[in-house]
Coordinates of N, CA, C and O in Angstrom, one line a residue:
X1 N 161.6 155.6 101.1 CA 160.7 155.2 100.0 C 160.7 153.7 99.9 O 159.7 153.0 99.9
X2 N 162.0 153.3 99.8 CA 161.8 151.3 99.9 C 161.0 151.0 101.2 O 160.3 150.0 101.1
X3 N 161.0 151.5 102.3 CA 160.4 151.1 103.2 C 158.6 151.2 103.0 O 157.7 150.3 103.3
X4 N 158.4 152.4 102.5 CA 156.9 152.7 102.2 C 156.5 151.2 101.3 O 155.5 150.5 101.7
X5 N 157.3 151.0 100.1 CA 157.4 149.8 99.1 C 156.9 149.0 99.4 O 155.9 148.5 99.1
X6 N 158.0 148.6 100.6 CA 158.1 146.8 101.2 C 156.7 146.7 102.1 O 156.2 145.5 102.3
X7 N 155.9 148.0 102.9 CA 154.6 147.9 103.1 C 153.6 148.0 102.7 O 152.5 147.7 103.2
X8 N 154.0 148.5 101.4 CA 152.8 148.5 100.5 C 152.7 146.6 100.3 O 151.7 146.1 100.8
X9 N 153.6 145.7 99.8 CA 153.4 144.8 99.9 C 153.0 143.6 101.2 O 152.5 142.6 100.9
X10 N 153.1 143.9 102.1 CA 153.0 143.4 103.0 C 151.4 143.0 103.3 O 150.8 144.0 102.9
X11 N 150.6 142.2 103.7 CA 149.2 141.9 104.0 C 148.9 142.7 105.4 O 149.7 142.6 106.3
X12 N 147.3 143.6 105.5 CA 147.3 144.4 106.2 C 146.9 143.3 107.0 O 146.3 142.2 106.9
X13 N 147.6 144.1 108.3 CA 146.6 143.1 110.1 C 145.3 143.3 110.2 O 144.9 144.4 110.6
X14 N 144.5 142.3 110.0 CA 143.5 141.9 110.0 C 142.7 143.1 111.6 O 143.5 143.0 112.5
X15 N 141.8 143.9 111.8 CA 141.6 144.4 112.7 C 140.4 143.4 113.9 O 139.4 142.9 113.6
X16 N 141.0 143.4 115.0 CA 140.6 142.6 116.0 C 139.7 143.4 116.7 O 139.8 144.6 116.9
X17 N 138.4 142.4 117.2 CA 137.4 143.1 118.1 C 136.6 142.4 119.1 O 136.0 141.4 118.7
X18 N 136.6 142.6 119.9 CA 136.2 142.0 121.3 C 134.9 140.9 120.9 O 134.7 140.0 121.7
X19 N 134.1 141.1 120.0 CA 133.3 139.8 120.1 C 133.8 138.4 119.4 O 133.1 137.5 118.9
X20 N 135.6 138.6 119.5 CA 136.2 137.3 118.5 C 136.9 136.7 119.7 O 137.7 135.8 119.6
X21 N 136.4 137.4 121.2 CA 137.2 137.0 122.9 C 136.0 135.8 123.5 O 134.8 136.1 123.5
X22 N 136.4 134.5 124.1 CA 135.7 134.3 124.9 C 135.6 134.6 126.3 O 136.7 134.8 126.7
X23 N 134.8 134.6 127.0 CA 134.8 135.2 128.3 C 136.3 135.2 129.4 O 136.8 135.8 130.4
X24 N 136.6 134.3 128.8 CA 138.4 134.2 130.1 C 139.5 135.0 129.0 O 140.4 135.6 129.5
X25 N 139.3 135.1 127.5 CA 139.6 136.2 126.7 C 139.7 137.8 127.3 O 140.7 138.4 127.4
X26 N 138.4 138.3 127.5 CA 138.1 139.4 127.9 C 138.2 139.7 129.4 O 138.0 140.8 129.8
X27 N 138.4 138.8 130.2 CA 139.0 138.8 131.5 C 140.2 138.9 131.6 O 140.4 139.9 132.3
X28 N 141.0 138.6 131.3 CA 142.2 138.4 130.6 C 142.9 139.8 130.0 O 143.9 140.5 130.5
X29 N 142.3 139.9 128.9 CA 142.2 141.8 128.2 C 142.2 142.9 129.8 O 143.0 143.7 130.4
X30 N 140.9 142.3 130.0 CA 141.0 143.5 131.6 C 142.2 143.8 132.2 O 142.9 144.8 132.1
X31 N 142.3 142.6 132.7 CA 143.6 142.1 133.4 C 145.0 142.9 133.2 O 145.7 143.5 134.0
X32 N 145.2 142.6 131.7 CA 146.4 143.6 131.2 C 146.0 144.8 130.8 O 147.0 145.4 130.3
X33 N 144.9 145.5 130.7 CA 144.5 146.5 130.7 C 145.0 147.3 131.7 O 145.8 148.3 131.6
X34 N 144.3 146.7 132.9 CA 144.7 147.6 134.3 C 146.2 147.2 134.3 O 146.5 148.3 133.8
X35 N 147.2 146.5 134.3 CA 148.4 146.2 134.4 C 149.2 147.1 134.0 O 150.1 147.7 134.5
X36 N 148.4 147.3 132.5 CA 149.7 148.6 131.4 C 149.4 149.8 131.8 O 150.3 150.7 131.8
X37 N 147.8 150.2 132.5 CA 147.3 151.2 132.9 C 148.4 151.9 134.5 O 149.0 153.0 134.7
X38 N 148.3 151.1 135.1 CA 149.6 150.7 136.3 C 150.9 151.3 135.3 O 151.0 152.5 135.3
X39 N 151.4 150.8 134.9 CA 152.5 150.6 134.3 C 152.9 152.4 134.1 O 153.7 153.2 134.5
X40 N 151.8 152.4 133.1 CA 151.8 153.8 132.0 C 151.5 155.1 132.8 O 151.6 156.2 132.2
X41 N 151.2 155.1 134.2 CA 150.9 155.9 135.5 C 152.3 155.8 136.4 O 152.3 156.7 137.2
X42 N 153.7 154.6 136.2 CA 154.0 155.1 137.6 C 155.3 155.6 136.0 O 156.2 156.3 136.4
X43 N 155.3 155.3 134.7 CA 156.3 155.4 133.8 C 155.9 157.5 133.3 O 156.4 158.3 132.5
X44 N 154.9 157.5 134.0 CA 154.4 158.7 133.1 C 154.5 158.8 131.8 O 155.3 159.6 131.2
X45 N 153.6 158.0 131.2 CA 153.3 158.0 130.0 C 151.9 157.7 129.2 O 151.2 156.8 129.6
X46 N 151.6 158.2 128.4 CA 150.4 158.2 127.8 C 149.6 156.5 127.8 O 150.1 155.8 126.9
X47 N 148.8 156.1 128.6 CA 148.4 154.6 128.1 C 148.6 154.2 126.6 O 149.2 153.2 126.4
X48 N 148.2 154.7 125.8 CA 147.6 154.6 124.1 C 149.3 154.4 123.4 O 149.6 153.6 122.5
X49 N 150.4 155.3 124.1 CA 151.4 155.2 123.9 C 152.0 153.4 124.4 O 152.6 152.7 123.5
X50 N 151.8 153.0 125.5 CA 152.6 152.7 125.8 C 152.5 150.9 125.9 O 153.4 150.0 126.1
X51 N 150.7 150.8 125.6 CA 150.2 149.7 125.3 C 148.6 149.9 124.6 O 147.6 149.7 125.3
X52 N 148.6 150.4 123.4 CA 147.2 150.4 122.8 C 146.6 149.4 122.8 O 147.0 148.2 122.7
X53 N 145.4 149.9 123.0 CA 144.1 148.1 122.8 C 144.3 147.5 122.4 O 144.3 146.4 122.9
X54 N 144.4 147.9 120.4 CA 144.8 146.7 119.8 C 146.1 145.3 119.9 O 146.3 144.1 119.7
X55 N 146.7 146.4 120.4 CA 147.9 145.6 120.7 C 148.0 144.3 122.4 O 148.7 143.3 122.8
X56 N 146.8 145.0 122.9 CA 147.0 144.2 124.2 C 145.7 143.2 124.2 O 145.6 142.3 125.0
X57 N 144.6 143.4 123.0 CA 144.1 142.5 122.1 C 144.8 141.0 121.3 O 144.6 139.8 121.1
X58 N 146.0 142.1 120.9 CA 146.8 140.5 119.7 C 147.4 139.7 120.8 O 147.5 138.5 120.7
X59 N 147.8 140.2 121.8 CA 148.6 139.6 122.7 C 147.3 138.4 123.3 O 147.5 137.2 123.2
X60 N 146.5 138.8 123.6 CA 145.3 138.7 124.2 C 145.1 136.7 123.0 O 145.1 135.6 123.6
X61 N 145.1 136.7 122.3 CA 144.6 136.4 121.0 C 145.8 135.6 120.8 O 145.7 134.6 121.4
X62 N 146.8 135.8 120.2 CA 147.5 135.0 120.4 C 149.3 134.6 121.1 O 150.1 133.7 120.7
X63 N 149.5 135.5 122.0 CA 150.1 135.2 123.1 C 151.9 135.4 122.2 O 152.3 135.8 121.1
X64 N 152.2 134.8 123.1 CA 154.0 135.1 122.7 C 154.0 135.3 121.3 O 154.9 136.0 120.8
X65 N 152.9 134.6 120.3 CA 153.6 134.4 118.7 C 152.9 136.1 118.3 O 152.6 136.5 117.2
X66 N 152.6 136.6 119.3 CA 151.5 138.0 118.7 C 152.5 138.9 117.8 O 153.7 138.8 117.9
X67 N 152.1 139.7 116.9 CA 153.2 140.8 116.4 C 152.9 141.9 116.9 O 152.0 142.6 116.4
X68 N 153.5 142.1 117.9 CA 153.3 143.1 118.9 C 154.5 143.9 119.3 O 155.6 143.5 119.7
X69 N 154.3 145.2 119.0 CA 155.4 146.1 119.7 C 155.7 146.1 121.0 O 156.8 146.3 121.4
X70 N 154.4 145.6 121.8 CA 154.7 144.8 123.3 C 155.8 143.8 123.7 O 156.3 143.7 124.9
X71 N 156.1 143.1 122.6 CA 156.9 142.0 122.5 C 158.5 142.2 122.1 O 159.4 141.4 122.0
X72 N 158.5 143.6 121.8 CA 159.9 143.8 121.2 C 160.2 145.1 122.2 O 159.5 145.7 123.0
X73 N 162.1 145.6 121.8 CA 162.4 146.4 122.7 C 162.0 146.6 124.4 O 161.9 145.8 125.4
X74 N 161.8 148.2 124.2 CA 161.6 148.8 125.6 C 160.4 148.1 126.2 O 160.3 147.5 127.3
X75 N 159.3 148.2 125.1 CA 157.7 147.7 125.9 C 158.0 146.5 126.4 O 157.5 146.1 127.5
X76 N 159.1 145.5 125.5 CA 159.0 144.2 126.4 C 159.5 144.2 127.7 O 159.1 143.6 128.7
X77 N 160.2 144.8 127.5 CA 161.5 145.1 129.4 C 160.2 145.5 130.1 O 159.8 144.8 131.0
X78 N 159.6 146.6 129.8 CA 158.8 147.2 130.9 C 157.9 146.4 131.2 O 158.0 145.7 132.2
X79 N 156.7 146.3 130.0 CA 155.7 145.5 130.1 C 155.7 144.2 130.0 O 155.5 143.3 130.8
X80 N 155.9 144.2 128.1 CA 155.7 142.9 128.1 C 155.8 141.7 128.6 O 155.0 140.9 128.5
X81 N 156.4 141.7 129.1 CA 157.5 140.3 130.0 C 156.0 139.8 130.9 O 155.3 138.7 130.6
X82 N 155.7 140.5 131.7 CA 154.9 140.8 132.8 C 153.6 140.3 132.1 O 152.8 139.5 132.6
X83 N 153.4 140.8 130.8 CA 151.7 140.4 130.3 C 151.8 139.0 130.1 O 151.0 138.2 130.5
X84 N 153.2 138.7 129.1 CA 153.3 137.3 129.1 C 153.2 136.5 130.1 O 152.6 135.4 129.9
X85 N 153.5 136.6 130.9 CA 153.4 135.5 131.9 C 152.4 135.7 133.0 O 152.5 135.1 134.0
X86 N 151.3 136.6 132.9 CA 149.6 136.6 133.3 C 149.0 136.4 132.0 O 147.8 136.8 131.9
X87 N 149.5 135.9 131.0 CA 148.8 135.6 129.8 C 148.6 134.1 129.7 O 147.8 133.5 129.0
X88 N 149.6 133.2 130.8 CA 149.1 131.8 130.8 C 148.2 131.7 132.3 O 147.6 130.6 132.6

């Protein structure tokens, strides 16, 4: 229940959409698109699970400082690491 609380307060994440990318943006998105897609094929796991759009959008957008589940735990070991550094 304090948890439900502490998110009720919290400011919702603004929702991201591909016409806020410029073109090396959305090259970029691809890029780690197919990468997680790779990834989520040899890990057998659901893509949507394992790097959702939106998430490979914030990354996309703003890079290490992103609030990304990509960026923490297991996704960072597997993936993230990897997006980061085709993200410069």
């Amino acid at each position: 229940v304090q948890v439900i609380a502490q998110a009720k307060t919290q400011p919702a994440r603004p929702r991201l959409s591909d016409e806020e990318l410029t073109p090396a943006q959305k090259m970029r998105l691809s890029a780690m698109q197919a990468q997680a897609r790779e990834t989520a094929e040899r890990l057998n796991l659901p893509l949507g699970y394992l790097a959702p759009r939106a998430d490979l959008l914030e990354l996309v957008l703003r890079g290490a400082t992103a609030n990304s589940p990509l960026l923490q735990g297991w996704r960072r070991e597997v993936l993230g690491e990897k997006l980061l550094s085709s993200a410069v």
